[in-house]
Amino acid sequence: MEELKEVSELVRDLEQSTVDGNVNVNENNNDNVVNTDNNDNAAESSGQTTHDLITAVCDDSILDDPSEASHPDDDVMDIVDDDDSYCIYKSNSHEEEPPKEVVKKQDRSHVASGTNNSQTLMHLIKGNLGTGLLALPLAFKNAGIWTGLVGVLLIGFIALHCMHILIKCGHILCKRTGKRTMDYADVAEYCLKTGSGRMKKFSKPLKTFVNVLIIFTQFGFCCVYIVFIAKSVRQVIHHYHPNDPDLRVYELITVAALIPYVFVRKLENLAPFAVFANVLTITGLIIIFQYIVQGLPDTSVRPTFGGFINLPLFFGTAFFSLEGISLVLPLENAMKHPEDFGAWNGVLNLGMIFVIVLYTSMGFYGYLKFGDHAQGSITLNLPQDNWLYLSVKIMFAIAIFISYGIQLYVPIKILWPSIKKKFSHHLIHSYGEYVFRVFFVILTFGFAVAIPHLDLLISLIGAFASSSLAIILPVSIEIITLSGEDRRLPWWVWPKNVIIFLFGVLGCVTGTYSTLKEIALRF
């Protein structure tokens, strides 16, 4: 009886607050958001409002009918207050029979600034079609033609599987913690923080480690992009003007052009650039493929296996090319309809299967065509005296230039909020991010000048950081996350994840060692 009195008092308080205009429940289709704005008509709906909220906040133990209690496996917490987003249960009527409908926590279709499915697909494809695609013929050279074919397909589909693992764990942890969205580092942190007591103390260090890897990877991509753009443009100009300046001059000009471009901060504003870059990339790939498929030798002239010495370099390049996992959660979080991202027929599968097939074809036919003469970028193997193939270099230079802004999005999103908190001046809050973006561009320029070898830079980043992010960490996070669900893991999860984990560790260790050894020999 005491509990029922407390509920009655709560009802009166809620009704009074509704009449006063302090609570407004907006129902727009399936979106249910609790706002604190005044509403003159709120009093008329106070009865239904009170019923809906009581359904959410009442403890199951005081319900007259135990069948009305919310099931412990419901997908959304009772009331979630995070970043001005509230999730509640919506009861269709006062009757006992109709079930409660759960408001989808991740449906943000009311957010006007979110990206739609087509825009997200463009970002996903553009974020994965970088310089790694053009380096795959060299990767096949290190592995052998058939070993490379199987290896790229295997790594590609393992990477895609790990992307789905990360998304699934992110959804589970959002439900467990009440957060609306998480990025990669958040998933790593909360899988430990909500797990067993012995592991909680490692949650912050793991989050920091993941952020460091992501920043290192995206930073490395940006360094490679500057080198690639400068070399491509220089090749074209050098054909017409042999006395052109040094490569570093071209890199400096590239940085000067990048600075105003990186002032575009929002993904949806980058979408038109991504579409244009994809058009250039597809056009360039069509020209490349029509060239490399002409006069192909028999596959028997290329070795099936390139030897164990160079195989780690293959792993590094392949991991670099297919590591798009750090973009997955930011892209999903920025969508109007994030539930369309990870579905079996969703944006992620559509985009990544296209990327994997394209990568495999480029590596296979590029190596079959050029053999041991394959260079760090296949564009460097194209004829130097034909305007059509020279134009391909410009197309890819522009496309990679656009990709720089997309790759920059992730490290800025990680670093800038923590830097911004340290300052209270309004000018820093308003314009500081622009200064930080310029600093980041200049920093990548410095590293690009220091390490101008595209193939080694790609292999090092891929072996050390990309393998950890794309394969090793996701399977580890899945084990920890599912173990915290208070139910027995499926029998196949442990052996599957252990095999993937060992595969990633092998590629990471051997690839990093071989690349560092090669860098030492060249310098």
Tab-separated table of C-alpha atoms in Angstrom, residues 155-396:
chain	number	residue	atom	x	y	z
A	155	ILE	CA	41.350	-10.845	-45.208
A	156	GLY	CA	38.535	-8.883	-46.836
A	157	PHE	CA	35.703	-11.055	-45.560
A	158	ILE	CA	37.304	-11.428	-42.120
A	159	ALA	CA	37.539	-7.629	-41.945
A	160	LEU	CA	33.867	-7.327	-42.959
A	161	HIS	CA	32.881	-9.891	-40.333
A	162	CYS	CA	34.803	-7.919	-37.698
A	163	MET	CA	32.993	-4.738	-38.733
A	164	HIS	CA	29.693	-6.469	-38.013
A	165	ILE	CA	31.097	-7.678	-34.687
A	166	LEU	CA	31.943	-4.116	-33.695
A	167	ILE	CA	28.484	-2.864	-34.661
A	168	LYS	CA	26.765	-5.679	-32.750
A	169	CYS	CA	28.840	-5.087	-29.629
A	170	GLY	CA	28.165	-1.358	-29.891
A	171	HIS	CA	24.404	-1.984	-29.887
A	172	ILE	CA	24.645	-4.369	-26.928
A	173	LEU	CA	26.696	-1.888	-24.914
A	174	CYS	CA	24.377	1.004	-25.792
A	175	LYS	CA	21.513	-1.026	-24.361
A	176	ARG	CA	23.571	-1.960	-21.308
A	177	THR	CA	24.733	1.579	-20.522
A	178	GLY	CA	21.888	3.709	-21.868
A	179	LYS	CA	24.131	5.635	-24.259
A	180	ARG	CA	22.609	6.592	-27.575
A	181	THR	CA	25.737	6.092	-29.714
A	182	MET	CA	29.294	4.842	-29.294
A	183	ASP	CA	32.446	5.047	-31.337
A	184	TYR	CA	35.150	2.368	-31.543
A	185	ALA	CA	36.985	3.555	-28.430
A	186	ASP	CA	33.743	3.741	-26.426
A	187	VAL	CA	32.924	0.146	-27.329
A	188	ALA	CA	36.393	-0.946	-26.206
A	189	GLU	CA	36.053	0.958	-22.940
A	190	TYR	CA	32.549	-0.128	-21.965
A	191	CYS	CA	33.048	-3.787	-22.846
A	192	LEU	CA	35.532	-3.858	-19.947
A	193	LYS	CA	33.790	-1.331	-17.711
A	194	THR	CA	30.543	-3.338	-17.757
A	195	GLY	CA	32.312	-6.702	-17.567
A	196	SER	CA	33.901	-8.567	-14.692
A	197	GLY	CA	35.377	-6.609	-11.788
A	198	ARG	CA	38.942	-7.681	-12.486
A	199	MET	CA	38.911	-6.115	-15.958
A	200	LYS	CA	37.236	-2.787	-15.196
A	201	LYS	CA	40.507	-1.124	-14.251
A	202	PHE	CA	41.781	-1.642	-17.817
A	203	SER	CA	38.817	0.106	-19.482
A	204	LYS	CA	40.385	3.577	-19.724
A	205	PRO	CA	43.811	2.319	-20.891
A	206	LEU	CA	42.115	0.208	-23.593
A	207	LYS	CA	40.112	3.206	-24.789
A	208	THR	CA	43.296	5.269	-24.979
A	209	PHE	CA	45.094	2.466	-26.837
A	210	VAL	CA	42.316	2.188	-29.419
A	211	ASN	CA	42.251	5.943	-29.952
A	212	VAL	CA	46.031	5.982	-30.410
A	213	LEU	CA	45.798	3.219	-33.027
A	214	ILE	CA	42.986	4.981	-34.873
A	215	ILE	CA	44.816	8.297	-34.862
A	216	PHE	CA	48.038	6.612	-35.983
A	217	THR	CA	46.240	4.797	-38.812
A	218	GLN	CA	44.284	7.794	-40.087
A	219	PHE	CA	47.354	9.999	-39.677
A	220	GLY	CA	49.345	7.503	-41.716
A	221	PHE	CA	46.681	7.460	-44.427
A	222	CYS	CA	46.898	11.228	-44.686
A	223	CYS	CA	50.702	11.093	-44.954
A	224	VAL	CA	50.471	8.516	-47.743
A	225	TYR	CA	47.892	10.655	-49.532
A	226	ILE	CA	50.181	13.674	-49.634
A	227	VAL	CA	53.031	11.592	-51.105
A	228	PHE	CA	50.716	9.975	-53.642
A	229	ILE	CA	49.155	13.247	-54.814
A	230	ALA	CA	52.539	14.927	-55.183
A	231	LYS	CA	54.082	12.002	-57.105
A	232	SER	CA	51.101	11.672	-59.442
A	233	VAL	CA	50.981	15.358	-60.321
A	234	ARG	CA	54.756	15.491	-60.732
A	235	GLN	CA	54.718	12.589	-63.210
A	236	VAL	CA	52.259	14.411	-65.428
A	237	ILE	CA	54.071	17.744	-65.317
A	238	HIS	CA	57.462	16.070	-65.720
A	239	HIS	CA	56.286	14.563	-69.012
A	240	TYR	CA	55.783	18.037	-70.483
A	241	HIS	CA	58.392	19.930	-68.449
A	242	PRO	CA	61.408	17.719	-67.616
A	243	ASN	CA	63.028	20.503	-65.577
A	244	ASP	CA	60.212	20.580	-63.027
A	245	PRO	CA	60.953	21.192	-59.318
A	246	ASP	CA	61.692	18.623	-56.611
A	247	LEU	CA	58.998	16.318	-55.154
A	248	ARG	CA	58.930	18.284	-51.884
A	249	VAL	CA	57.767	21.369	-53.768
A	250	TYR	CA	54.790	19.427	-55.075
A	251	GLU	CA	54.066	18.204	-51.552
A	252	LEU	CA	54.135	21.789	-50.294
A	253	ILE	CA	51.699	22.877	-53.023
A	254	THR	CA	49.432	19.938	-52.080
A	255	VAL	CA	49.368	21.064	-48.445
A	256	ALA	CA	48.551	24.646	-49.462
A	257	ALA	CA	45.545	23.346	-51.408
A	258	LEU	CA	44.449	21.034	-48.553
A	259	ILE	CA	44.253	23.747	-45.897
A	260	PRO	CA	41.097	25.495	-47.166
A	261	TYR	CA	39.514	22.132	-48.036
A	262	VAL	CA	39.838	20.715	-44.510
A	263	PHE	CA	37.742	23.619	-43.194
A	264	VAL	CA	34.708	21.581	-44.319
A	265	ARG	CA	33.822	19.903	-41.013
A	266	LYS	CA	30.548	18.010	-41.462
A	267	LEU	CA	30.201	14.663	-43.211
A	268	GLU	CA	26.996	15.645	-44.991
A	269	ASN	CA	28.820	18.637	-46.485
A	270	LEU	CA	31.573	16.336	-47.719
A	271	ALA	CA	29.058	14.053	-49.451
A	272	PRO	CA	29.055	15.958	-52.796
A	273	PHE	CA	32.863	15.830	-52.843
A	274	ALA	CA	32.740	12.087	-52.118
A	275	VAL	CA	30.330	11.532	-55.029
A	276	PHE	CA	32.627	13.449	-57.364
A	277	ALA	CA	35.655	11.504	-56.093
A	278	ASN	CA	33.849	8.207	-56.659
A	279	VAL	CA	33.039	9.232	-60.234
A	280	LEU	CA	36.703	10.058	-60.847
A	281	THR	CA	37.835	6.819	-59.194
A	282	ILE	CA	35.459	4.645	-61.223
A	283	THR	CA	36.426	6.415	-64.444
A	284	GLY	CA	40.110	5.959	-63.663
A	285	LEU	CA	39.619	2.299	-62.757
A	286	ILE	CA	37.798	1.624	-66.026
A	287	ILE	CA	40.728	3.091	-67.958
A	288	ILE	CA	43.237	1.095	-65.868
A	289	PHE	CA	41.348	-2.181	-66.258
A	290	GLN	CA	40.921	-1.797	-70.010
A	291	TYR	CA	44.703	-1.392	-70.213
A	292	ILE	CA	45.833	-4.199	-67.905
A	293	VAL	CA	43.521	-6.838	-69.392
A	294	GLN	CA	45.049	-6.367	-72.853
A	295	GLY	CA	47.741	-8.838	-73.807
A	296	LEU	CA	47.672	-10.716	-70.511
A	297	PRO	CA	50.152	-13.595	-70.187
A	298	ASP	CA	49.124	-17.007	-68.903
A	299	THR	CA	48.855	-17.271	-65.118
A	300	SER	CA	51.513	-19.989	-65.173
A	301	VAL	CA	54.206	-17.368	-65.783
A	302	ARG	CA	53.567	-15.889	-62.340
A	303	PRO	CA	54.558	-17.836	-59.225
A	304	THR	CA	51.735	-19.317	-57.163
A	305	PHE	CA	53.570	-18.532	-53.923
A	306	GLY	CA	56.088	-15.713	-53.551
A	307	GLY	CA	57.955	-17.155	-50.572
A	308	PHE	CA	57.791	-16.690	-46.828
A	309	ILE	CA	60.293	-13.804	-46.793
A	310	ASN	CA	58.015	-11.338	-48.610
A	311	LEU	CA	54.686	-12.705	-47.346
A	312	PRO	CA	54.604	-10.384	-44.284
A	313	LEU	CA	54.842	-7.383	-46.636
A	314	PHE	CA	51.750	-8.714	-48.398
A	315	PHE	CA	49.893	-8.887	-45.085
A	316	GLY	CA	50.821	-5.299	-44.291
A	317	THR	CA	49.605	-3.926	-47.625
A	318	ALA	CA	46.410	-6.019	-47.551
A	319	PHE	CA	45.547	-4.940	-43.993
A	320	PHE	CA	46.218	-1.317	-44.923
A	321	SER	CA	43.969	-1.555	-47.974
A	322	LEU	CA	41.026	-3.241	-46.253
A	323	GLU	CA	41.051	-1.464	-42.886
A	324	GLY	CA	37.969	0.695	-42.925
A	325	ILE	CA	36.694	-0.303	-39.499
A	326	SER	CA	37.486	2.999	-37.827
A	327	LEU	CA	34.980	4.702	-40.145
A	328	VAL	CA	32.156	2.221	-39.519
A	329	LEU	CA	30.696	3.502	-36.232
A	330	PRO	CA	31.092	7.228	-37.035
A	331	LEU	CA	29.273	6.643	-40.326
A	332	GLU	CA	26.471	4.696	-38.626
A	333	ASN	CA	26.160	7.292	-35.863
A	334	ALA	CA	25.800	10.094	-38.426
A	335	MET	CA	22.923	8.398	-40.298
A	336	LYS	CA	19.265	9.368	-40.177
A	337	HIS	CA	18.370	5.667	-40.184
A	338	PRO	CA	21.316	3.795	-38.614
A	339	GLU	CA	19.331	0.538	-38.576
A	340	ASP	CA	19.892	0.408	-42.361
A	341	PHE	CA	23.663	0.304	-41.983
A	342	GLY	CA	24.461	-3.150	-40.597
A	343	ALA	CA	21.531	-5.175	-42.000
A	344	TRP	CA	22.310	-8.157	-44.232
A	345	ASN	CA	21.180	-6.092	-47.234
A	346	GLY	CA	22.364	-2.823	-45.732
A	347	VAL	CA	24.887	-0.161	-46.596
A	348	LEU	CA	27.880	-1.917	-45.012
A	349	ASN	CA	27.573	-5.232	-46.876
A	350	LEU	CA	26.766	-3.550	-50.173
A	351	GLY	CA	29.721	-1.196	-49.974
A	352	MET	CA	32.318	-3.642	-48.620
A	353	ILE	CA	31.516	-6.522	-50.993
A	354	PHE	CA	31.959	-4.103	-53.882
A	355	VAL	CA	35.280	-2.949	-52.375
A	356	ILE	CA	36.568	-6.512	-51.785
A	357	VAL	CA	35.771	-7.656	-55.342
A	358	LEU	CA	37.368	-4.538	-56.785
A	359	TYR	CA	40.519	-4.940	-54.671
A	360	THR	CA	40.929	-8.586	-55.600
A	361	SER	CA	40.526	-7.859	-59.313
A	362	MET	CA	43.018	-4.994	-59.240
A	363	GLY	CA	45.670	-7.024	-57.445
A	364	PHE	CA	45.231	-10.141	-59.565
A	365	TYR	CA	45.173	-8.546	-63.027
A	366	GLY	CA	47.686	-5.837	-62.130
A	367	TYR	CA	50.282	-8.379	-61.040
A	368	LEU	CA	49.484	-10.673	-63.962
A	369	LYS	CA	50.111	-7.752	-66.314
A	370	PHE	CA	53.258	-6.207	-64.814
A	371	GLY	CA	54.780	-9.081	-62.828
A	372	ASP	CA	57.990	-8.161	-60.995
A	373	HIS	CA	57.812	-4.633	-62.428
A	374	ALA	CA	54.751	-3.784	-60.295
A	375	GLN	CA	55.371	-0.544	-58.368
A	376	GLY	CA	53.963	0.991	-55.193
A	377	SER	CA	51.030	2.372	-57.190
A	378	ILE	CA	49.764	0.834	-60.404
A	379	THR	CA	49.411	4.320	-61.884
A	380	LEU	CA	53.214	4.486	-61.939
A	381	ASN	CA	53.219	1.499	-64.330
A	382	LEU	CA	50.908	3.147	-66.862
A	383	PRO	CA	52.403	4.532	-70.104
A	384	GLN	CA	54.030	7.909	-69.650
A	385	ASP	CA	53.508	9.165	-73.217
A	386	ASN	CA	49.743	8.820	-73.581
A	387	TRP	CA	47.400	11.612	-72.502
A	388	LEU	CA	44.642	9.153	-71.546
A	389	TYR	CA	46.821	7.376	-68.980
A	390	LEU	CA	48.323	10.622	-67.797
A	391	SER	CA	44.789	11.839	-67.118
A	392	VAL	CA	44.243	8.787	-64.891
A	393	LYS	CA	47.004	10.033	-62.602
A	394	ILE	CA	45.246	13.392	-62.276
A	395	MET	CA	41.894	11.694	-61.644
A	396	PHE	CA	43.286	9.630	-58.794
